[in-house]
């Protein structure tokens, strides 16, 4: 519905990138996570701003995301963080997407695709599992895999790992991250001992990028911080949220005391009141578990009453002079008029702001300002 839009503040995105860059070591490259449609913010538009800001790499999770960016004229290096299907290997090479590899079979798949396309020294990055338990070779096998990459005619462009609890300030988690970093450094040394230069060394996602300069190495991979939110236990005042979810009052109903609202009759009016109907629901990204949050109408907060429906929700506005078609802001930066940020909604739902912005569905038009 045109009444419901996600407004994307590209200037906030730009300012966040400049702030992040100011926290990075001078010669360290930046790889901005643009995967999942830039965490719901619009991959193409955010990629263009990132390129304007001098970002060297963009991180994606699907080959199709890379194809979309290339067709839009994005020329930055693309780093594929997830594994692709063998049927996608040709598109991977054709669109100059740098994959992560970590075992012999996958190295062969990439090498064969590069040979088929007539591309020599196709760059790959070796992924190392230092404790995430997802993808990556073990540190002690890094040298062997590095030799395999080179012998297959590929270019050893870099080596990376991913931390599992680097956004936590818990003492045990901090130690775990330090141990992961030490294991990663050992993997790098194993590659060097194999007679191969490790290329671009990278391990720092959002939290280490801002708070652990010793982990910056050759490249940082900031994610959620680019979109205005601090990760995990970390806080600050320098980042600006980039997305606001905005809708309009589509109807106003007079509800008498004792009458109930929405599915399951979970909310009953304690007194006569007015209820505003908003054309936004869980199919748009305002999930059922967010029932009970407050939305902003004319700068004042009002509670959602009853269960959130697929396409609509209801808000108790009391006897306030709210008019039909007035704007209602679900979440966003302060300049959007929002009462809540995606972080505050996430905290209330026991999740993270990444999920809140990614959940805003494709049927919600993105408006870039």
Short mmCIF file of C-alpha atoms in Angstrom, two decimals:
data_model
loop_
_atom_site.label_atom_id
_atom_site.label_comp_id
_atom_site.label_asym_id
_atom_site.label_seq_id
_atom_site.Cartn_x
_atom_site.Cartn_y
_atom_site.Cartn_z
CA UNK A 1 0.00 0.00 0.00
CA UNK A 2 1.25 3.47 -0.85
CA UNK A 3 0.29 4.63 2.63
CA UNK A 4 3.03 2.43 4.10
CA UNK A 5 6.63 3.16 3.09
CA UNK A 6 10.12 2.68 4.38
CA UNK A 7 11.90 6.00 4.20
CA UNK A 8 15.65 5.61 3.76
CA UNK A 9 17.83 8.50 4.91
CA UNK A 10 20.83 8.15 2.62
CA UNK A 11 22.59 11.12 4.23
CA UNK A 12 22.51 9.22 7.53
CA UNK A 13 23.99 6.19 5.77
CA UNK A 14 26.72 8.38 4.31
CA UNK A 15 27.51 9.97 7.68
CA UNK A 16 27.70 6.54 9.32
CA UNK A 17 30.22 5.39 6.70
CA UNK A 18 32.39 8.45 7.27
CA UNK A 19 32.25 7.93 11.03
CA UNK A 20 33.18 4.26 10.68
CA UNK A 21 36.07 5.15 8.38
CA UNK A 22 37.32 7.62 10.99
CA UNK A 23 37.62 4.74 13.47
CA UNK A 24 39.57 2.50 11.11
CA UNK A 25 43.32 2.28 10.73
CA UNK A 26 44.57 4.55 7.96
CA UNK A 27 45.43 1.95 5.31
CA UNK A 28 42.66 -0.51 6.10
CA UNK A 29 40.08 -1.18 3.40
CA UNK A 30 36.35 -1.12 4.07
CA UNK A 31 33.93 -3.87 3.05
CA UNK A 32 30.34 -2.78 3.69
CA UNK A 33 27.73 -5.50 4.18
CA UNK A 34 25.18 -4.88 1.44
CA UNK A 35 23.66 -8.37 1.61
CA UNK A 36 19.94 -8.99 2.20
CA UNK A 37 19.03 -5.87 0.23
CA UNK A 38 21.37 -3.84 2.45
CA UNK A 39 19.64 -5.19 5.59
CA UNK A 40 16.33 -4.12 4.04
CA UNK A 41 17.46 -0.60 3.15
CA UNK A 42 17.86 -1.03 -0.62
CA UNK A 43 21.05 -2.63 -1.94
CA UNK A 44 21.51 -0.66 -5.16
CA UNK A 45 21.00 2.78 -3.65
CA UNK A 46 23.16 2.01 -0.61
CA UNK A 47 25.86 0.49 -2.83
CA UNK A 48 25.98 3.67 -4.91
CA UNK A 49 26.45 5.79 -1.80
CA UNK A 50 29.11 3.39 -0.52
CA UNK A 51 31.02 3.71 -3.79
CA UNK A 52 30.76 7.51 -3.61
CA UNK A 53 32.27 7.28 -0.12
CA UNK A 54 35.25 5.31 -1.41
CA UNK A 55 34.25 1.89 -0.05
CA UNK A 56 36.48 -0.72 -1.70
CA UNK A 57 34.41 -3.90 -1.18
CA UNK A 58 30.74 -4.77 -0.80
CA UNK A 59 29.74 -7.98 0.98
CA UNK A 60 26.88 -10.07 -0.41
CA UNK A 61 25.37 -13.43 0.50
CA UNK A 62 23.86 -14.60 -2.80
CA UNK A 63 25.17 -14.63 -6.36
CA UNK A 64 21.84 -13.11 -7.42
CA UNK A 65 22.59 -10.11 -5.19
CA UNK A 66 25.87 -9.62 -7.03
CA UNK A 67 24.20 -9.91 -10.43
CA UNK A 68 21.69 -7.26 -9.39
CA UNK A 69 24.48 -4.89 -8.33
CA UNK A 70 26.49 -5.42 -11.52
CA UNK A 71 23.43 -4.79 -13.70
CA UNK A 72 22.92 -1.55 -11.80
CA UNK A 73 26.45 -0.47 -12.71
CA UNK A 74 28.14 -1.12 -9.37
CA UNK A 75 31.85 -1.62 -10.03
CA UNK A 76 33.20 -2.16 -6.50
CA UNK A 77 34.72 -5.51 -5.61
CA UNK A 78 32.03 -7.92 -4.42
CA UNK A 79 32.80 -10.46 -1.69
CA UNK A 80 30.44 -13.45 -1.46
CA UNK A 81 30.18 -14.44 2.21
CA UNK A 82 28.04 -17.56 1.72
CA UNK A 83 28.55 -20.59 -0.49
CA UNK A 84 26.83 -20.76 -3.85
CA UNK A 85 25.35 -23.71 -5.72
CA UNK A 86 27.45 -25.34 -8.47
CA UNK A 87 24.87 -24.14 -11.01
CA UNK A 88 25.72 -20.54 -10.08
CA UNK A 89 29.47 -20.80 -10.65
CA UNK A 90 29.34 -19.41 -14.20
CA UNK A 91 27.42 -16.32 -13.04
CA UNK A 92 29.85 -15.93 -10.16
CA UNK A 93 32.81 -15.64 -12.52
CA UNK A 94 30.98 -13.63 -15.20
CA UNK A 95 30.06 -10.99 -12.63
CA UNK A 96 33.52 -10.80 -11.05
CA UNK A 97 32.35 -11.89 -7.61
CA UNK A 98 35.05 -12.96 -5.17
CA UNK A 99 34.00 -16.15 -3.34
CA UNK A 100 35.08 -17.57 -0.02
CA UNK A 101 36.50 -21.09 -0.34
CA UNK A 102 37.53 -23.56 2.34
CA UNK A 103 37.72 -27.11 0.97
CA UNK A 104 39.19 -28.88 -2.06
CA UNK A 105 35.88 -29.67 -3.74
CA UNK A 106 34.73 -26.07 -3.66
CA UNK A 107 38.11 -24.79 -4.84
CA UNK A 108 37.83 -27.13 -7.84
CA UNK A 109 34.35 -25.85 -8.65
CA UNK A 110 35.55 -22.24 -8.75
CA UNK A 111 38.72 -23.12 -10.66
CA UNK A 112 36.78 -25.05 -13.30
CA UNK A 113 34.32 -22.17 -13.75
CA UNK A 114 37.20 -19.71 -14.16
CA UNK A 115 38.90 -21.95 -16.74
CA UNK A 116 35.64 -22.37 -18.63
CA UNK A 117 35.30 -18.57 -18.80
CA UNK A 118 38.92 -18.18 -19.85
CA UNK A 119 39.76 -16.14 -16.75
CA UNK A 120 43.24 -16.54 -15.31
CA UNK A 121 44.23 -15.90 -11.70
CA UNK A 122 40.62 -15.57 -10.55
CA UNK A 123 40.68 -14.21 -6.99
CA UNK A 124 39.29 -16.14 -4.04
CA UNK A 125 39.53 -15.64 -0.29
CA UNK A 126 40.20 -18.52 2.08
CA UNK A 127 37.67 -18.75 4.91
CA UNK A 128 38.99 -20.03 8.25
CA UNK A 129 36.78 -21.43 11.00
CA UNK A 130 38.23 -20.18 14.26
CA UNK A 131 35.20 -20.94 16.42
CA UNK A 132 32.04 -19.92 14.58
CA UNK A 133 31.35 -23.50 13.46
CA UNK A 134 29.87 -22.43 10.16
CA UNK A 135 32.11 -22.40 7.10
CA UNK A 136 35.89 -22.36 6.89
CA UNK A 137 38.90 -24.63 7.08
CA UNK A 138 40.64 -25.26 10.36
CA UNK A 139 43.65 -23.01 11.01
CA UNK A 140 46.07 -25.93 10.81
CA UNK A 141 44.82 -26.76 7.31
CA UNK A 142 45.13 -23.22 5.93
CA UNK A 143 48.58 -23.78 4.38
CA UNK A 144 47.47 -26.93 2.59
CA UNK A 145 44.36 -25.22 1.20
CA UNK A 146 46.40 -22.20 0.13
CA UNK A 147 48.64 -24.47 -1.95
CA UNK A 148 45.57 -26.10 -3.46
CA UNK A 149 44.16 -22.71 -4.46
CA UNK A 150 47.35 -21.66 -6.21
CA UNK A 151 47.94 -25.05 -7.88
CA UNK A 152 44.43 -24.87 -9.34
CA UNK A 153 45.35 -21.63 -11.09
CA UNK A 154 43.40 -19.34 -8.79
CA UNK A 155 44.73 -16.18 -7.17
CA UNK A 156 45.01 -16.21 -3.37
CA UNK A 157 43.37 -12.83 -2.83
CA UNK A 158 42.79 -12.92 0.89
CA UNK A 159 42.04 -14.82 4.07
CA UNK A 160 39.26 -14.23 6.58
CA UNK A 161 37.37 -15.46 9.61
CA UNK A 162 34.19 -14.46 11.43
CA UNK A 163 33.80 -13.91 15.17
CA UNK A 164 30.78 -15.33 16.96
CA UNK A 165 30.61 -13.14 20.09
CA UNK A 166 32.64 -10.03 19.26
CA UNK A 167 29.57 -7.89 20.05
CA UNK A 168 29.53 -9.12 23.66
CA UNK A 169 31.26 -7.51 26.65
CA UNK A 170 30.90 -10.66 28.75
CA UNK A 171 34.32 -11.61 30.12
CA UNK A 172 34.20 -15.16 28.74
CA UNK A 173 33.03 -13.90 25.34
CA UNK A 174 35.80 -11.30 25.16
CA UNK A 175 38.33 -14.05 25.85
CA UNK A 176 36.69 -16.28 23.22
CA UNK A 177 37.02 -13.51 20.62
CA UNK A 178 40.67 -12.98 21.51
CA UNK A 179 41.26 -16.71 21.11
CA UNK A 180 39.52 -16.67 17.73
CA UNK A 181 41.76 -13.81 16.65
CA UNK A 182 44.86 -15.70 17.81
CA UNK A 183 43.75 -18.79 15.85
CA UNK A 184 43.22 -16.61 12.79
CA UNK A 185 46.72 -15.18 13.08
CA UNK A 186 48.06 -18.73 13.28
CA UNK A 187 46.20 -19.60 10.06
CA UNK A 188 47.80 -16.61 8.35
CA UNK A 189 51.22 -17.79 9.45
CA UNK A 190 50.48 -21.28 8.11
CA UNK A 191 49.72 -19.74 4.71
CA UNK A 192 52.97 -17.79 4.80
CA UNK A 193 54.90 -20.91 5.77
CA UNK A 194 53.44 -22.56 2.68
CA UNK A 195 55.20 -19.89 0.65
CA UNK A 196 52.05 -17.95 -0.24
CA UNK A 197 51.24 -14.31 0.54
CA UNK A 198 47.96 -14.13 2.50
CA UNK A 199 46.60 -11.16 0.56
CA UNK A 200 43.83 -9.15 2.25
CA UNK A 201 43.49 -10.29 5.87
CA UNK A 202 40.09 -9.51 7.37
CA UNK A 203 38.12 -10.54 10.46
CA UNK A 204 36.57 -7.40 11.99
CA UNK A 205 32.80 -7.03 11.67
CA UNK A 206 30.88 -4.14 13.28
CA UNK A 207 32.04 -4.27 16.91
CA UNK A 208 35.77 -4.87 16.28
CA UNK A 209 35.71 -2.23 13.54
CA UNK A 210 34.68 0.43 16.04
CA UNK A 211 36.32 -0.84 19.19
CA UNK A 212 39.25 -3.19 18.40
CA UNK A 213 41.78 -1.48 16.11
CA UNK A 214 44.28 -4.31 16.62
CA UNK A 215 41.86 -6.55 14.68
CA UNK A 216 41.51 -4.26 11.65
CA UNK A 217 44.39 -5.82 9.68
CA UNK A 218 43.93 -5.12 5.94
CA UNK A 219 40.13 -4.81 5.78
CA UNK A 220 37.11 -4.34 8.06
CA UNK A 221 33.61 -5.64 7.31
CA UNK A 222 31.12 -3.33 9.09
CA UNK A 223 27.47 -4.36 8.90
CA UNK A 224 24.71 -3.10 11.20
CA UNK A 225 26.72 -0.03 12.22
CA UNK A 226 26.44 1.23 8.65
CA UNK A 227 22.68 1.33 9.09
CA UNK A 228 22.73 3.20 12.37
CA UNK A 229 22.79 0.65 15.18
CA UNK A 230 25.50 -0.46 17.58
CA UNK A 231 25.96 -4.23 17.82
CA UNK A 232 25.17 -6.29 20.88
CA UNK A 233 26.37 -4.83 24.16
CA UNK A 234 27.94 -1.76 22.60
CA UNK A 235 26.32 1.68 22.66
CA UNK A 236 27.10 5.20 21.54
CA UNK A 237 25.66 8.41 20.12
CA UNK A 238 27.53 8.74 16.83
CA UNK A 239 25.46 6.49 14.56
CA UNK A 240 22.22 7.52 12.89
CA UNK A 241 19.43 5.07 12.01
CA UNK A 242 18.90 4.98 8.26
CA UNK A 243 15.38 3.51 7.96
CA UNK A 244 12.00 4.67 9.20
CA UNK A 245 8.79 2.67 8.75
CA UNK A 246 5.94 5.08 8.10
CA UNK A 247 2.25 4.63 7.41
CA UNK A 248 -0.98 6.66 7.60
CA UNK A 249 -4.20 6.50 9.57
CA UNK A 250 -6.65 4.88 7.16
CA UNK A 251 -9.71 4.92 9.42
CA UNK A 252 -10.84 6.00 12.89
CA UNK A 253 -13.41 3.92 14.79
CA UNK A 254 -15.33 4.77 17.95
CA UNK A 255 -15.07 1.85 20.37
CA UNK A 256 -17.27 1.59 23.43
CA UNK A 257 -16.16 0.30 26.82
CA UNK A 258 -16.27 -3.49 26.87
CA UNK A 259 -15.81 -3.93 23.13
CA UNK A 260 -12.82 -5.95 21.91
CA UNK A 261 -10.37 -5.40 19.08
CA UNK A 262 -8.72 -7.76 16.55
CA UNK A 263 -8.16 -11.51 16.42
CA UNK A 264 -8.39 -13.48 19.62
CA UNK A 265 -10.11 -10.61 21.47
CA UNK A 266 -6.89 -10.00 23.41
CA UNK A 267 -7.68 -6.31 23.98
CA UNK A 268 -10.89 -4.89 25.40
CA UNK A 269 -11.61 -1.19 25.80
CA UNK A 270 -11.79 -0.17 29.47
CA UNK A 271 -13.63 3.00 28.52
CA UNK A 272 -15.07 4.66 25.43
CA UNK A 273 -12.21 5.52 23.09
CA UNK A 274 -11.17 6.06 19.49
CA UNK A 275 -9.09 3.52 17.62
CA UNK A 276 -7.01 4.41 14.56
CA UNK A 277 -6.58 1.74 11.90
CA UNK A 278 -3.13 1.65 10.27
CA UNK A 279 -2.55 -0.20 6.97
CA UNK A 280 0.56 -2.01 8.14
CA UNK A 281 0.87 -5.55 9.47
CA UNK A 282 3.06 -8.60 9.72
CA UNK A 283 3.18 -9.04 5.94
CA UNK A 284 4.91 -5.65 5.89
CA UNK A 285 7.31 -6.45 8.70
CA UNK A 286 5.36 -5.27 11.74
CA UNK A 287 5.26 -8.71 13.33
CA UNK A 288 2.61 -10.08 15.69
CA UNK A 289 5.13 -10.24 18.51
CA UNK A 290 5.48 -6.44 18.30
CA UNK A 291 1.93 -5.96 19.66
CA UNK A 292 2.06 -3.56 22.60
CA UNK A 293 4.62 -1.19 21.11
CA UNK A 294 3.91 2.52 20.76
CA UNK A 295 3.72 4.34 17.43
CA UNK A 296 4.08 8.07 16.86
CA UNK A 297 1.24 10.16 15.45
CA UNK A 298 1.70 13.93 15.37
CA UNK A 299 4.69 13.55 17.67
CA UNK A 300 2.79 11.73 20.41
CA UNK A 301 3.01 8.04 21.26
CA UNK A 302 0.02 5.72 21.09
CA UNK A 303 -0.16 2.00 21.92
CA UNK A 304 -1.04 -0.70 19.41
CA UNK A 305 -4.12 -2.45 20.78
CA UNK A 306 -4.95 -6.07 20.08
CA UNK A 307 -3.15 -8.44 17.77
CA UNK A 308 -1.34 -7.16 14.71
CA UNK A 309 -3.02 -8.51 11.56
CA UNK A 310 -1.41 -9.46 8.25
CA UNK A 311 -2.16 -6.09 6.63
CA UNK A 312 -3.42 -3.82 9.40
CA UNK A 313 -3.10 -2.93 13.05
CA UNK A 314 -5.06 -0.78 15.45
CA UNK A 315 -3.92 2.00 17.76
CA UNK A 316 -5.71 3.43 20.81
CA UNK A 317 -5.75 7.20 20.32
CA UNK A 318 -8.20 8.02 23.11
CA UNK A 319 -10.02 11.31 22.52
CA UNK A 320 -7.07 13.07 20.88
CA UNK A 321 -7.77 15.05 17.72
CA UNK A 322 -6.18 12.68 15.25
CA UNK A 323 -7.38 12.98 11.68
CA UNK A 324 -7.67 10.41 8.93
CA UNK A 325 -4.55 10.22 6.70
CA UNK A 326 -2.31 11.64 9.41
CA UNK A 327 1.16 10.12 9.33
CA UNK A 328 2.06 7.38 11.81
CA UNK A 329 5.70 6.42 12.38
CA UNK A 330 6.46 2.89 13.59
CA UNK A 331 10.22 3.31 14.05
CA UNK A 332 13.10 5.34 12.71
CA UNK A 333 15.60 8.11 13.43
CA UNK A 334 14.48 11.11 15.47
CA UNK A 335 14.12 13.31 12.41
CA UNK A 336 11.39 10.98 11.13
CA UNK A 337 9.23 11.80 14.15
CA UNK A 338 9.59 8.29 15.56
CA UNK A 339 9.22 7.52 19.24
CA UNK A 340 11.03 4.18 18.92
CA UNK A 341 14.08 3.01 17.02
CA UNK A 342 14.47 -0.45 15.50
CA UNK A 343 16.79 -1.21 18.45
CA UNK A 344 14.10 -0.44 21.01
CA UNK A 345 11.55 -2.56 19.17
CA UNK A 346 14.12 -5.36 18.94
CA UNK A 347 14.88 -5.17 22.66
CA UNK A 348 11.19 -5.52 23.45
CA UNK A 349 10.89 -8.57 21.20
CA UNK A 350 14.08 -10.23 22.43
CA UNK A 351 15.84 -9.92 19.09
CA UNK A 352 18.28 -7.63 17.25
CA UNK A 353 17.71 -4.55 15.04
CA UNK A 354 19.06 -6.47 12.03
CA UNK A 355 15.92 -8.63 12.10
CA UNK A 356 13.62 -5.62 12.40
CA UNK A 357 14.92 -3.85 9.29
CA UNK A 358 15.37 -7.04 7.26
CA UNK A 359 11.77 -8.02 8.07
CA UNK A 360 10.34 -4.97 6.28
CA UNK A 361 8.97 -6.74 3.23
CA UNK A 362 9.36 -6.01 -0.46
CA UNK A 363 5.79 -4.80 -0.78
CA UNK A 364 6.74 -1.79 1.35
CA UNK A 365 8.08 0.79 -1.09
CA UNK A 366 11.48 2.25 -0.27
CA UNK A 367 11.57 6.04 -0.52
CA UNK A 368 15.08 7.46 -0.62
CA UNK A 369 15.71 10.91 0.79
#
